[in-house]
Short mmCIF file of C-alpha atoms and ligand atoms in Angstrom, two decimals:
data_model
loop_
_atom_site.label_atom_id
_atom_site.label_comp_id
_atom_site.label_asym_id
_atom_site.label_seq_id
_atom_site.Cartn_x
_atom_site.Cartn_y
_atom_site.Cartn_z
CA MET A 1 10.07 210.40 -31.29
CA PRO A 2 7.14 210.75 -33.71
CA MET A 3 5.25 207.51 -34.24
CA LYS A 4 5.07 206.10 -37.74
CA PRO A 5 1.65 206.77 -39.33
CA ILE A 6 -0.56 203.70 -39.46
CA LYS A 7 -0.40 202.16 -42.92
CA ALA A 8 -3.37 202.91 -45.19
CA THR A 9 -4.44 199.27 -45.40
CA ARG A 10 -4.52 198.93 -41.64
CA ARG A 11 -6.36 202.22 -41.25
CA LEU A 12 -9.04 200.90 -43.59
CA ALA A 13 -9.26 197.67 -41.63
CA LEU A 14 -9.64 199.58 -38.39
CA LEU A 15 -12.45 201.72 -39.88
CA THR A 16 -14.35 198.59 -40.90
CA LEU A 17 -13.82 197.10 -37.49
CA SER A 18 -15.13 200.20 -35.72
CA ALA A 19 -18.59 199.39 -37.04
CA MET A 20 -18.45 196.00 -35.37
CA GLY A 21 -18.62 197.14 -31.77
CA ALA A 22 -16.28 198.06 -28.94
CA ALA A 23 -15.48 194.54 -27.74
CA VAL A 24 -14.19 193.40 -31.10
CA LEU A 25 -12.21 196.61 -31.49
CA ALA A 26 -10.56 196.14 -28.12
CA LEU A 27 -9.56 192.62 -29.08
CA SER A 28 -8.17 193.80 -32.37
CA ALA A 29 -6.16 196.57 -30.70
CA ALA A 30 -4.68 194.06 -28.29
CA SER A 31 -3.57 191.74 -31.07
CA ALA A 32 -2.24 194.63 -33.16
CA SER A 33 -0.06 195.82 -30.30
CA ALA A 34 1.13 192.26 -29.70
CA GLN A 35 2.23 192.09 -33.33
CA GLU A 36 3.72 195.55 -33.33
CA GLN A 37 6.33 195.44 -30.63
CA VAL A 38 8.65 198.41 -30.79
CA LEU A 39 11.94 199.50 -29.33
CA ASN A 40 12.87 203.17 -29.11
CA LEU A 41 16.60 203.56 -29.56
CA TYR A 42 18.60 206.74 -28.91
CA SER A 43 21.94 206.28 -30.64
CA ALA A 44 25.16 208.24 -30.92
CA ARG A 45 26.48 205.65 -33.36
CA HIS A 46 26.04 206.86 -36.93
CA TYR A 47 27.55 204.17 -39.07
CA GLN A 48 25.83 202.94 -42.20
CA THR A 49 26.68 199.34 -41.40
CA ASP A 50 24.61 199.61 -38.21
CA GLU A 51 21.51 199.56 -40.46
CA ALA A 52 22.00 195.85 -41.08
CA LEU A 53 22.48 195.37 -37.35
CA TYR A 54 19.02 196.79 -36.60
CA ALA A 55 17.34 195.07 -39.54
CA ASN A 56 18.60 191.67 -38.35
CA PHE A 57 17.19 192.29 -34.88
CA THR A 58 13.75 193.11 -36.29
CA LYS A 59 13.93 190.07 -38.56
CA SER A 60 14.68 187.67 -35.74
CA THR A 61 12.41 189.15 -33.04
CA GLY A 62 9.66 191.03 -34.92
CA ILE A 63 10.45 194.09 -32.79
CA ARG A 64 10.53 197.27 -34.85
CA ILE A 65 13.21 199.81 -33.97
CA ASN A 66 12.45 203.55 -33.90
CA ARG A 67 15.76 205.36 -33.93
CA VAL A 68 16.74 208.83 -32.77
CA GLU A 69 20.27 209.85 -33.68
CA ALA A 70 22.18 212.61 -31.93
CA ASP A 71 25.63 213.06 -30.43
CA ASP A 72 26.33 211.81 -26.92
CA ALA A 73 25.84 215.15 -25.17
CA GLY A 74 22.64 215.75 -27.14
CA ILE A 75 21.22 212.39 -26.11
CA LEU A 76 21.98 212.92 -22.42
CA ALA A 77 20.43 216.41 -22.54
CA ARG A 78 17.35 215.09 -24.31
CA LEU A 79 16.84 212.28 -21.78
CA GLN A 80 17.06 214.80 -18.95
CA ALA A 81 14.61 217.17 -20.58
CA GLU A 82 12.12 214.40 -21.34
CA GLY A 83 12.17 212.94 -17.84
CA THR A 84 9.50 210.32 -17.14
CA ALA A 85 7.82 211.09 -20.48
CA SER A 86 10.87 209.92 -22.43
CA PRO A 87 10.06 207.24 -25.00
CA ALA A 88 13.69 206.03 -24.96
CA ASP A 89 14.22 202.34 -24.23
CA VAL A 90 17.87 201.74 -25.16
CA ILE A 91 20.70 204.25 -25.35
CA LEU A 92 23.91 203.74 -27.34
CA LEU A 93 26.81 206.10 -26.58
CA VAL A 94 30.42 206.04 -27.73
CA ASP A 95 32.56 206.72 -24.69
CA ALA A 96 32.95 205.58 -21.07
CA ALA A 97 33.16 209.10 -19.62
CA ARG A 98 29.79 209.99 -21.13
CA LEU A 99 28.14 206.70 -20.15
CA TRP A 100 29.35 207.23 -16.60
CA ARG A 101 27.87 210.74 -16.67
CA GLY A 102 24.53 209.31 -17.80
CA GLU A 103 24.60 206.90 -14.89
CA GLN A 104 25.39 209.72 -12.44
CA GLN A 105 22.49 211.74 -13.81
CA GLY A 106 20.16 208.82 -13.06
CA LEU A 107 19.24 208.35 -16.72
CA PHE A 108 19.70 204.56 -16.81
CA GLN A 109 18.35 201.56 -14.91
CA PRO A 110 20.03 198.30 -13.91
CA PHE A 111 19.16 195.07 -15.66
CA ARG A 112 19.92 191.42 -15.20
CA SER A 113 20.67 189.11 -18.09
CA ALA A 114 22.47 185.77 -17.93
CA VAL A 115 23.36 186.16 -21.61
CA VAL A 116 24.98 189.56 -21.16
CA GLU A 117 26.79 188.43 -18.01
CA GLN A 118 28.16 185.39 -19.77
CA ARG A 119 29.17 187.21 -22.96
CA ILE A 120 30.42 190.65 -21.94
CA PRO A 121 33.46 190.60 -19.62
CA ALA A 122 33.01 192.07 -16.13
CA GLN A 123 35.54 194.81 -17.01
CA PHE A 124 33.00 196.22 -19.47
CA ARG A 125 29.88 195.97 -17.28
CA ALA A 126 29.37 199.06 -15.12
CA GLY A 127 27.14 200.74 -12.57
CA ASP A 128 26.19 197.54 -10.73
CA THR A 129 25.09 198.30 -7.18
CA GLY A 130 23.57 194.86 -6.66
CA GLN A 131 20.81 194.85 -9.28
CA GLY A 132 22.89 194.25 -12.38
CA PRO A 133 24.87 196.60 -14.64
CA GLN A 134 23.52 199.95 -15.85
CA TRP A 135 25.71 200.13 -18.94
CA VAL A 136 27.80 197.63 -20.86
CA GLY A 137 30.46 197.89 -23.56
CA VAL A 138 29.35 196.53 -26.92
CA SER A 139 32.50 197.37 -28.90
CA THR A 140 35.96 198.63 -28.01
CA ARG A 141 38.56 200.97 -29.43
CA ALA A 142 42.19 201.40 -28.38
CA ARG A 143 43.76 204.82 -27.77
CA VAL A 144 47.11 204.57 -29.49
CA ILE A 145 50.17 206.73 -30.15
CA VAL A 146 51.14 207.70 -33.69
CA TYR A 147 54.52 209.19 -34.59
CA ASP A 148 56.50 210.70 -37.44
CA LYS A 149 58.67 207.87 -38.73
CA ALA A 150 61.17 210.38 -40.14
CA ARG A 151 61.84 211.93 -36.71
CA LEU A 152 61.20 209.27 -34.11
CA LYS A 153 61.40 205.56 -33.46
CA ALA A 154 58.66 203.42 -31.93
CA ALA A 155 60.81 202.98 -28.82
CA ASP A 156 60.73 206.78 -28.24
CA VAL A 157 56.94 206.73 -27.82
CA ASP A 158 56.03 203.25 -26.62
CA SER A 159 54.26 204.36 -23.43
CA TYR A 160 51.77 207.06 -22.41
CA GLU A 161 54.34 208.15 -19.79
CA LYS A 162 56.81 209.05 -22.55
CA LEU A 163 54.42 211.73 -23.90
CA ALA A 164 55.70 213.80 -20.97
CA SER A 165 59.40 213.00 -21.45
CA LEU A 166 61.85 215.86 -22.03
CA ALA A 167 62.92 214.25 -25.32
CA LEU A 168 59.50 215.06 -26.85
CA LYS A 169 59.51 218.79 -26.06
CA GLY A 170 57.51 220.73 -28.65
CA GLN A 171 56.41 217.57 -30.45
CA VAL A 172 53.15 216.39 -28.87
CA CYS A 173 49.77 216.95 -30.56
CA ILE A 174 46.50 215.94 -28.93
CA ARG A 175 42.85 216.99 -29.05
CA SER A 176 41.35 218.93 -26.14
CA GLY A 177 42.26 217.46 -22.75
CA SER A 178 38.67 217.58 -21.61
CA HIS A 179 37.30 215.74 -24.64
CA PRO A 180 35.69 212.54 -23.29
CA TYR A 181 38.20 210.32 -25.16
CA ASN A 182 41.05 212.01 -23.30
CA LEU A 183 39.16 212.19 -19.99
CA SER A 184 38.78 208.41 -20.23
CA LEU A 185 42.42 207.83 -21.19
CA PHE A 186 43.66 210.07 -18.36
CA GLY A 187 41.15 208.43 -15.99
CA SER A 188 42.75 205.11 -16.81
CA VAL A 189 46.26 206.51 -16.27
CA LEU A 190 45.11 207.84 -12.87
CA GLU A 191 44.13 204.31 -11.90
CA HIS A 192 47.61 203.06 -12.77
CA LEU A 193 49.86 205.91 -11.63
CA GLY A 194 47.93 207.52 -8.77
CA PRO A 195 47.00 211.21 -8.43
CA GLN A 196 50.40 212.88 -7.92
CA ALA A 197 52.21 211.13 -10.76
CA THR A 198 49.22 211.61 -13.06
CA GLU A 199 49.04 215.34 -12.44
CA ASN A 200 52.79 215.67 -13.02
CA TRP A 201 52.41 213.66 -16.19
CA LEU A 202 49.61 215.92 -17.47
CA LYS A 203 51.78 218.95 -16.67
CA GLY A 204 54.58 217.33 -18.68
CA ILE A 205 52.33 216.80 -21.69
CA VAL A 206 51.25 220.45 -21.63
CA ALA A 207 54.94 221.46 -21.57
CA ASN A 208 55.60 219.24 -24.60
CA LEU A 209 52.73 220.45 -26.82
CA ALA A 210 53.63 221.35 -30.40
CA ARG A 211 50.47 223.51 -30.59
CA ALA A 212 47.41 224.33 -28.51
CA PRO A 213 44.98 221.37 -28.57
CA LYS A 214 42.59 221.64 -31.51
CA GLY A 215 40.63 219.43 -33.89
CA GLY A 216 39.73 215.76 -33.65
CA ASP A 217 41.92 212.66 -33.65
CA THR A 218 42.27 212.60 -37.45
CA ASP A 219 43.62 216.18 -37.33
CA GLN A 220 46.35 214.99 -34.94
CA ILE A 221 47.34 212.18 -37.33
CA LYS A 222 47.46 214.70 -40.18
CA GLY A 223 49.60 216.98 -37.98
CA VAL A 224 52.14 214.18 -37.65
CA ALA A 225 52.12 213.49 -41.39
CA SER A 226 52.64 217.19 -42.18
CA GLY A 227 55.57 217.44 -39.78
CA GLU A 228 53.88 219.91 -37.40
CA CYS A 229 53.77 217.22 -34.72
CA GLY A 230 56.27 214.47 -33.92
CA VAL A 231 53.80 212.40 -31.96
CA ALA A 232 50.03 212.31 -31.37
CA VAL A 233 47.23 210.33 -29.74
CA THR A 234 44.30 208.78 -31.60
CA ASN A 235 41.62 206.14 -31.36
CA THR A 236 42.40 203.14 -33.56
CA TYR A 237 39.36 203.50 -35.80
CA TYR A 238 40.43 206.91 -37.07
CA PHE A 239 43.76 205.50 -38.21
CA ALA A 240 42.13 202.37 -39.64
CA ARG A 241 39.78 204.62 -41.62
CA LEU A 242 42.79 206.33 -43.24
CA MET A 243 44.39 202.94 -43.87
CA ARG A 244 41.28 201.78 -45.72
CA SER A 245 40.89 204.99 -47.70
CA THR A 246 41.63 204.85 -51.42
CA LYS A 247 42.54 208.56 -51.61
CA PRO A 248 46.22 209.12 -52.50
CA GLU A 249 46.56 211.85 -49.83
CA ASP A 250 45.37 209.43 -47.13
CA LYS A 251 47.75 206.73 -48.34
CA ASP A 252 50.54 209.29 -48.11
CA ILE A 253 49.60 210.09 -44.49
CA VAL A 254 49.57 206.41 -43.55
CA ASP A 255 53.01 205.92 -45.15
CA ARG A 256 54.58 208.67 -43.05
CA VAL A 257 53.06 207.69 -39.70
CA GLY A 258 53.99 204.84 -37.36
CA VAL A 259 51.53 203.36 -34.84
CA VAL A 260 52.35 202.12 -31.36
CA PHE A 261 50.14 200.27 -28.90
CA PRO A 262 51.43 201.95 -25.72
CA ASN A 263 52.42 200.26 -22.46
CA GLN A 264 52.85 196.75 -23.82
CA SER A 265 55.52 196.01 -21.24
CA SER A 266 53.45 197.43 -18.36
CA TRP A 267 49.68 197.78 -17.87
CA GLY A 268 48.58 197.62 -21.49
CA THR A 269 46.94 200.01 -23.95
CA HIS A 270 43.93 202.03 -22.82
CA VAL A 271 40.71 200.69 -24.31
CA ASN A 272 37.47 202.68 -24.43
CA ILE A 273 34.00 201.45 -25.32
CA SER A 274 30.89 202.13 -27.26
CA GLY A 275 28.19 201.04 -24.84
CA ALA A 276 24.50 200.34 -24.31
CA ALA A 277 22.17 201.20 -21.43
CA ILE A 278 18.47 200.80 -20.68
CA ALA A 279 16.71 204.13 -20.19
CA ARG A 280 15.44 204.86 -16.69
CA HIS A 281 11.85 205.27 -17.92
CA ALA A 282 11.87 202.59 -20.64
CA LYS A 283 8.34 201.55 -21.61
CA ASN A 284 9.55 198.48 -23.52
CA ARG A 285 11.94 197.07 -20.98
CA GLU A 286 11.72 193.45 -22.08
CA ALA A 287 12.52 194.39 -25.67
CA ALA A 288 15.40 196.54 -24.38
CA VAL A 289 17.00 193.60 -22.57
CA LYS A 290 16.47 191.44 -25.65
CA PHE A 291 18.20 194.06 -27.80
CA ILE A 292 21.26 194.28 -25.55
CA GLU A 293 21.44 190.48 -25.49
CA TYR A 294 21.28 190.54 -29.27
CA LEU A 295 24.13 193.08 -29.37
CA SER A 296 26.30 190.67 -27.40
CA GLY A 297 25.77 187.89 -29.98
CA ASP A 298 28.51 186.89 -32.43
CA ASP A 299 26.91 188.40 -35.54
CA ALA A 300 26.03 191.69 -33.89
CA GLN A 301 29.49 191.92 -32.34
CA ARG A 302 31.06 191.55 -35.77
CA MET A 303 28.77 194.17 -37.28
CA LEU A 304 29.32 196.64 -34.44
CA ALA A 305 33.09 196.28 -34.65
CA ASP A 306 33.62 196.11 -38.40
CA GLY A 307 31.17 198.92 -39.11
CA ASN A 308 33.44 201.44 -37.42
CA ASN A 309 36.81 199.67 -37.50
CA GLU A 310 36.47 198.71 -33.83
CA TYR A 311 37.10 195.56 -31.82
CA ALA A 312 34.48 193.13 -30.46
CA THR A 313 33.89 193.31 -26.70
CA VAL A 314 33.04 189.63 -26.45
CA PRO A 315 36.23 187.56 -26.28
CA GLY A 316 36.89 185.16 -29.13
CA VAL A 317 34.64 186.87 -31.69
CA LYS A 318 36.58 187.10 -34.94
CA THR A 319 36.10 190.40 -36.67
CA SER A 320 37.06 190.93 -40.26
CA ASN A 321 39.08 194.07 -40.70
CA PRO A 322 42.30 193.91 -42.72
CA ALA A 323 43.47 197.35 -41.55
CA LEU A 324 43.15 196.52 -37.85
CA ALA A 325 44.56 193.05 -38.45
CA SER A 326 47.67 194.58 -40.01
CA LEU A 327 48.23 196.67 -36.86
CA GLY A 328 48.49 193.37 -34.97
CA SER A 329 47.17 192.12 -31.67
CA PHE A 330 48.02 193.92 -28.44
CA LYS A 331 47.80 193.75 -24.69
CA ALA A 332 44.86 195.82 -23.42
CA GLU A 333 44.52 197.28 -19.93
CA THR A 334 42.18 195.48 -17.52
CA VAL A 335 40.92 198.42 -15.44
CA PRO A 336 37.14 198.22 -14.96
CA ILE A 337 35.55 200.74 -17.33
CA ALA A 338 33.40 202.03 -14.43
CA LYS A 339 36.56 203.17 -12.60
CA VAL A 340 37.80 204.94 -15.71
CA GLY A 341 34.49 206.81 -15.87
CA ALA A 342 34.49 207.68 -12.17
CA ASN A 343 38.05 209.06 -12.36
CA THR A 344 37.13 211.63 -14.97
CA VAL A 345 35.90 214.14 -12.38
CA ALA A 346 39.28 214.23 -10.61
CA ILE A 347 40.97 214.40 -14.02
CA GLN A 348 39.00 217.47 -15.08
CA GLN A 349 40.18 219.24 -11.90
CA MET A 350 43.80 218.30 -12.67
CA LEU A 351 43.44 219.57 -16.23
CA ASP A 352 42.20 222.91 -14.90
CA ARG A 353 45.15 223.12 -12.47
CA VAL A 354 47.83 222.33 -15.08
CA GLY A 355 46.22 224.46 -17.80
CA PHE A 356 45.47 221.58 -20.19
CA LYS A 357 42.76 223.11 -22.37
FE1 FE2 B 1 35.13 209.20 -32.41
#
C-alpha cells in the first residue's frame, strides 16, 4: 500500500530540523511516529457507510487507517504473494468459507482480547488452537429461501431439505454450488444431516434445478419474480436491498416474492458472517487488536450491520433497518462458524460427484 506523502508543512518543518543536528532529528522522528499511528486494512467490504465506521475509529484512537479494497479471493492472493513483507494489519472478508481458507493458508495470527471474547459469541470466533481466535464474525447475514407467491406457499419451502423434494422438480434456482456462500450453507447442512444425507440432498437439488446455476443471489430473486424459477436461495441483504429500493421494477419484484427463514422448526436458518482477522505479519498488532475491539462495540456493530442490511453479531445490539425488521426475527443455527468453514472441503468433493456446477 503506498504511503501517503508527508504534508508540505511537515516537510518544511523536517527540513528546518535537519539543520539542528542528528539527535534532535531522531527525537522528532520518534514523536512524529508516536503521533502518526497507522493501521493497514485489507477489506472486501465496499459499503459507503463503512467510511463513517473508519472515521470514528480514527477520531477516538488517533490511529489513521490506510485501506486496500479488493474482493475476498484477491485479498487472500495478495497476502500470499506479499508474504512477510505484507503491510496488512487487519483483514475484513465477507464469508466463512473464505476466512477458513485464509486460516488454512497461514495468513492470520491468533489474538487474545477480553473485549472481543465478551462481546462476540463463541459460535463466531474461529481458529482457536489455544492462543485465541484467528478470525471473528463482525456482522451476520441469513441465507433464506424466496418463492413465487403465485405458485407456491411458504409451507412448501420452509426448510433447506425441501429444496430437494420431488414437489419442486424444475423449480429451483441457485447460484453456483461452489460459490463460497453456498459452500458455507452446504457445510452447515453437512453438520446437521451428516455426509450421506447431505450428498443425497445435493443430488436432489441438482435434479430440481430450473436452469443451470448462473448469476448472483439477486439474479435468483429476479428469476422467481419473472416466473422462470419457483424457488431460490439468497442472502438476506440482497432481498433487503430490493425492499429498500425506490425503483418501480424492484418494488414489483418484492411484491411477487415471498421470503422464508428455513428450518424454524428444526436447527434454524443458516447464518454466515463478515469477519475480521489479524494478518500473520502485522506490523501494527496493537492497533489491529484495538480495531477489532472497536468493531465489536455497539456503534460499530450498528454501522457494520445497517450499512449492508446485515445483522449485528453481538447479541442485544439494536440495528435500525426497516426492511429487515419487516421480515421479522428468526431462529438461527448455532453451529460454530469454524465447523462450517472446515466442512467446505468435503462439500466441494460432493458437488463434483453429484455434478452441481
Ligand atoms: Fe454478497
